Amino acid sequence: MQTYIGESDLLSMVISENIDLPEYQGTPEDIATLKIKKAFKILKRPVLCEDTSLAFHALGGMPGPYVKWFLDKIGPAGLFKLLEGFESKKATASTIFAFYDGNDIRLFRGDVEGEIVQPRGSSSFGWDPCFRPLCSDKTYGEMTVLEKQAVSHRSAAFNKLKPFLNDLLL
């Protein structure tokens, strides 16, 4: 998170907690809403949760929010192989940041269109080697941190979240 916040007053608002949340089923928005409510119930203070998904157009949006489980079983190369028999390799990478203070739930979603390719580059984050955003000839796995930050779905979501967090400081 510090990569996105930088050195600012926002950083003093964020305390990272590692809590075990159930893996819910539903749309990415439904899952983010259920997770944020559960996190608030556990921590009893305002919370910010993040959930990421990868939707293959040829598979009607799957694996979507379940991409973590697919990766655990088949890895990035397996994600590419899933689309072998399909003409379309298009995919949407999404991140949703959810904020809940006990009153209102706010969702901030960022999407990046891309395609699933033969894995290339580092696998520092799950499916980075096989996702190539349409705006680049590189996969996320081939990009530097700054290159990825400039085009990622997570950055797109954070850019929507940041003004909201800044308003909380006022």
Short mmCIF file of C-alpha atoms in Angstrom, two decimals:
data_model
loop_
_atom_site.label_atom_id
_atom_site.label_comp_id
_atom_site.label_asym_id
_atom_site.label_seq_id
_atom_site.Cartn_x
_atom_site.Cartn_y
_atom_site.Cartn_z
CA MET A 1 0.00 0.00 0.00
CA GLN A 2 2.89 2.37 0.74
CA THR A 3 3.88 2.15 -2.94
CA TYR A 4 0.59 3.86 -3.77
CA ILE A 5 0.25 6.18 -0.79
CA GLY A 6 3.84 7.39 -0.73
CA GLU A 7 5.11 9.46 2.16
CA SER A 8 1.99 11.33 3.26
CA ASP A 9 -0.45 11.75 6.10
CA LEU A 10 -2.49 8.94 4.54
CA LEU A 11 0.17 6.46 5.61
CA SER A 12 -0.46 7.28 9.27
CA MET A 13 -4.10 6.24 8.78
CA VAL A 14 -3.25 2.76 7.54
CA ILE A 15 -2.47 -0.15 9.84
CA SER A 16 -1.95 -3.41 8.00
CA GLU A 17 -3.73 -6.34 9.64
CA ASN A 18 -3.47 -9.93 8.53
CA ILE A 19 -6.86 -11.43 9.30
CA ASP A 20 -8.29 -14.66 7.98
CA LEU A 21 -11.44 -13.85 6.03
CA PRO A 22 -13.70 -16.43 4.41
CA GLU A 23 -13.54 -16.86 0.64
CA TYR A 24 -17.01 -15.74 -0.36
CA GLN A 25 -18.73 -16.44 -3.65
CA GLY A 26 -20.45 -13.88 -5.84
CA THR A 27 -19.58 -10.87 -7.95
CA PRO A 28 -16.39 -8.99 -7.09
CA GLU A 29 -18.55 -6.22 -5.55
CA ASP A 30 -20.50 -8.75 -3.46
CA ILE A 31 -17.30 -10.38 -2.25
CA ALA A 32 -15.69 -7.03 -1.34
CA THR A 33 -18.84 -6.02 0.57
CA LEU A 34 -19.00 -9.28 2.53
CA LYS A 35 -15.26 -9.18 3.33
CA ILE A 36 -15.34 -5.56 4.51
CA LYS A 37 -18.30 -6.23 6.82
CA LYS A 38 -16.54 -9.27 8.31
CA ALA A 39 -13.26 -7.35 8.76
CA PHE A 40 -15.13 -4.51 10.49
CA LYS A 41 -16.85 -7.00 12.80
CA ILE A 42 -13.47 -8.49 13.77
CA LEU A 43 -11.48 -5.25 14.12
CA LYS A 44 -14.27 -2.97 15.37
CA ARG A 45 -12.84 0.09 13.61
CA PRO A 46 -12.90 1.58 10.09
CA VAL A 47 -11.37 -0.83 7.62
CA LEU A 48 -10.05 -0.92 4.08
CA CYS A 49 -9.97 -4.23 2.20
CA GLU A 50 -8.72 -5.08 -1.25
CA ASP A 51 -9.86 -7.84 -3.59
CA THR A 52 -8.50 -8.63 -7.03
CA SER A 53 -9.92 -10.69 -9.87
CA LEU A 54 -9.04 -11.76 -13.40
CA ALA A 55 -11.96 -12.35 -15.78
CA PHE A 56 -11.48 -14.24 -19.05
CA HIS A 57 -13.95 -13.01 -21.68
CA ALA A 58 -14.08 -16.43 -23.41
CA LEU A 59 -15.08 -18.09 -20.12
CA GLY A 60 -17.87 -15.68 -19.24
CA GLY A 61 -15.79 -13.92 -16.60
CA MET A 62 -14.21 -16.94 -14.93
CA PRO A 63 -11.97 -17.38 -13.02
CA GLY A 64 -12.83 -13.85 -11.82
CA PRO A 65 -12.53 -13.50 -8.04
CA TYR A 66 -11.52 -17.18 -7.80
CA VAL A 67 -8.28 -16.67 -9.72
CA LYS A 68 -6.24 -17.31 -6.55
CA TRP A 69 -7.54 -20.89 -6.38
CA PHE A 70 -6.90 -21.48 -10.08
CA LEU A 71 -3.32 -20.20 -9.67
CA ASP A 72 -2.70 -22.45 -6.68
CA LYS A 73 -3.62 -25.48 -8.78
CA ILE A 74 -2.40 -24.70 -12.31
CA GLY A 75 -0.12 -21.64 -12.13
CA PRO A 76 0.25 -18.91 -14.78
CA ALA A 77 1.04 -21.42 -17.55
CA GLY A 78 -2.17 -23.27 -16.71
CA LEU A 79 -4.17 -20.05 -16.96
CA PHE A 80 -2.80 -19.61 -20.49
CA LYS A 81 -3.62 -23.23 -21.36
CA LEU A 82 -7.22 -22.77 -20.18
CA LEU A 83 -7.78 -20.53 -23.19
CA GLU A 84 -6.01 -22.76 -25.75
CA GLY A 85 -9.22 -23.75 -27.53
CA PHE A 86 -10.65 -20.23 -27.60
CA GLU A 87 -10.07 -17.56 -30.20
CA SER A 88 -10.34 -14.75 -27.66
CA LYS A 89 -7.59 -14.43 -25.08
CA LYS A 90 -9.02 -11.15 -23.76
CA ALA A 91 -9.22 -10.63 -20.01
CA THR A 92 -10.09 -7.92 -17.53
CA ALA A 93 -7.91 -7.43 -14.45
CA SER A 94 -9.79 -5.76 -11.60
CA THR A 95 -9.12 -4.52 -8.10
CA ILE A 96 -11.75 -3.30 -5.68
CA PHE A 97 -10.83 -1.34 -2.58
CA ALA A 98 -13.65 -1.36 -0.05
CA PHE A 99 -13.88 1.08 2.87
CA TYR A 100 -16.30 0.67 5.78
CA ASP A 101 -16.59 2.83 8.88
CA GLY A 102 -19.61 1.04 10.35
CA ASN A 103 -22.07 3.28 8.52
CA ASP A 104 -21.37 3.37 4.80
CA ILE A 105 -19.54 0.97 2.52
CA ARG A 106 -17.63 2.64 -0.30
CA LEU A 107 -16.25 0.65 -3.24
CA PHE A 108 -13.49 1.88 -5.56
CA ARG A 109 -12.93 -0.29 -8.63
CA GLY A 110 -10.13 -0.20 -11.18
CA ASP A 111 -10.12 -2.29 -14.36
CA VAL A 112 -7.50 -2.88 -17.02
CA GLU A 113 -8.24 -4.65 -20.29
CA GLY A 114 -5.63 -7.05 -21.56
CA GLU A 115 -5.00 -10.52 -22.83
CA ILE A 116 -3.69 -13.78 -21.48
CA VAL A 117 -0.36 -14.73 -23.08
CA GLN A 118 2.33 -17.38 -22.71
CA PRO A 119 3.96 -16.54 -19.33
CA ARG A 120 6.90 -14.13 -19.56
CA GLY A 121 8.85 -12.34 -16.85
CA SER A 122 8.75 -12.46 -13.06
CA SER A 123 6.03 -14.16 -11.09
CA SER A 124 6.30 -11.91 -8.04
CA PHE A 125 2.51 -11.63 -8.10
CA GLY A 126 0.48 -14.67 -9.16
CA TRP A 127 -0.67 -14.09 -12.72
CA ASP A 128 1.63 -11.18 -13.64
CA PRO A 129 3.63 -13.28 -16.15
CA CYS A 130 0.58 -14.16 -18.27
CA PHE A 131 -1.39 -10.87 -18.24
CA ARG A 132 -0.47 -8.29 -20.87
CA PRO A 133 -2.40 -5.01 -20.66
CA LEU A 134 -3.55 -3.79 -24.07
CA CYS A 135 -1.60 -0.55 -23.59
CA SER A 136 1.74 -2.40 -23.53
CA ASP A 137 3.72 -5.07 -25.31
CA LYS A 138 4.99 -6.29 -21.92
CA THR A 139 3.27 -8.54 -19.39
CA TYR A 140 2.96 -7.26 -15.84
CA GLY A 141 5.74 -9.75 -15.03
CA GLU A 142 8.11 -8.05 -17.49
CA MET A 143 7.44 -4.53 -16.21
CA THR A 144 9.40 -2.63 -13.61
CA VAL A 145 7.48 -1.68 -10.47
CA LEU A 146 7.05 1.87 -11.81
CA GLU A 147 5.88 0.69 -15.24
CA LYS A 148 3.31 -1.62 -13.69
CA GLN A 149 2.18 1.02 -11.22
CA ALA A 150 1.50 3.41 -14.11
CA VAL A 151 -0.92 1.04 -15.88
CA SER A 152 -2.24 -1.47 -13.34
CA HIS A 153 -5.80 -2.14 -12.24
CA ARG A 154 -4.67 -1.69 -8.65
CA SER A 155 -3.38 1.81 -9.43
CA ALA A 156 -6.64 2.63 -11.24
CA ALA A 157 -8.62 1.61 -8.15
CA PHE A 158 -6.26 3.43 -5.80
CA ASN A 159 -6.50 6.62 -7.87
CA LYS A 160 -10.26 6.56 -7.20
CA LEU A 161 -9.76 5.77 -3.50
CA LYS A 162 -7.08 8.37 -2.74
CA PRO A 163 -9.31 11.52 -2.93
CA PHE A 164 -11.77 9.82 -0.59
CA LEU A 165 -9.00 9.05 1.93
CA ASN A 166 -7.65 12.61 1.60
CA ASP A 167 -11.13 13.95 2.44
CA LEU A 168 -11.10 11.86 5.63
CA LEU A 169 -8.03 13.82 6.76
CA LEU A 170 -9.81 17.17 6.45
#
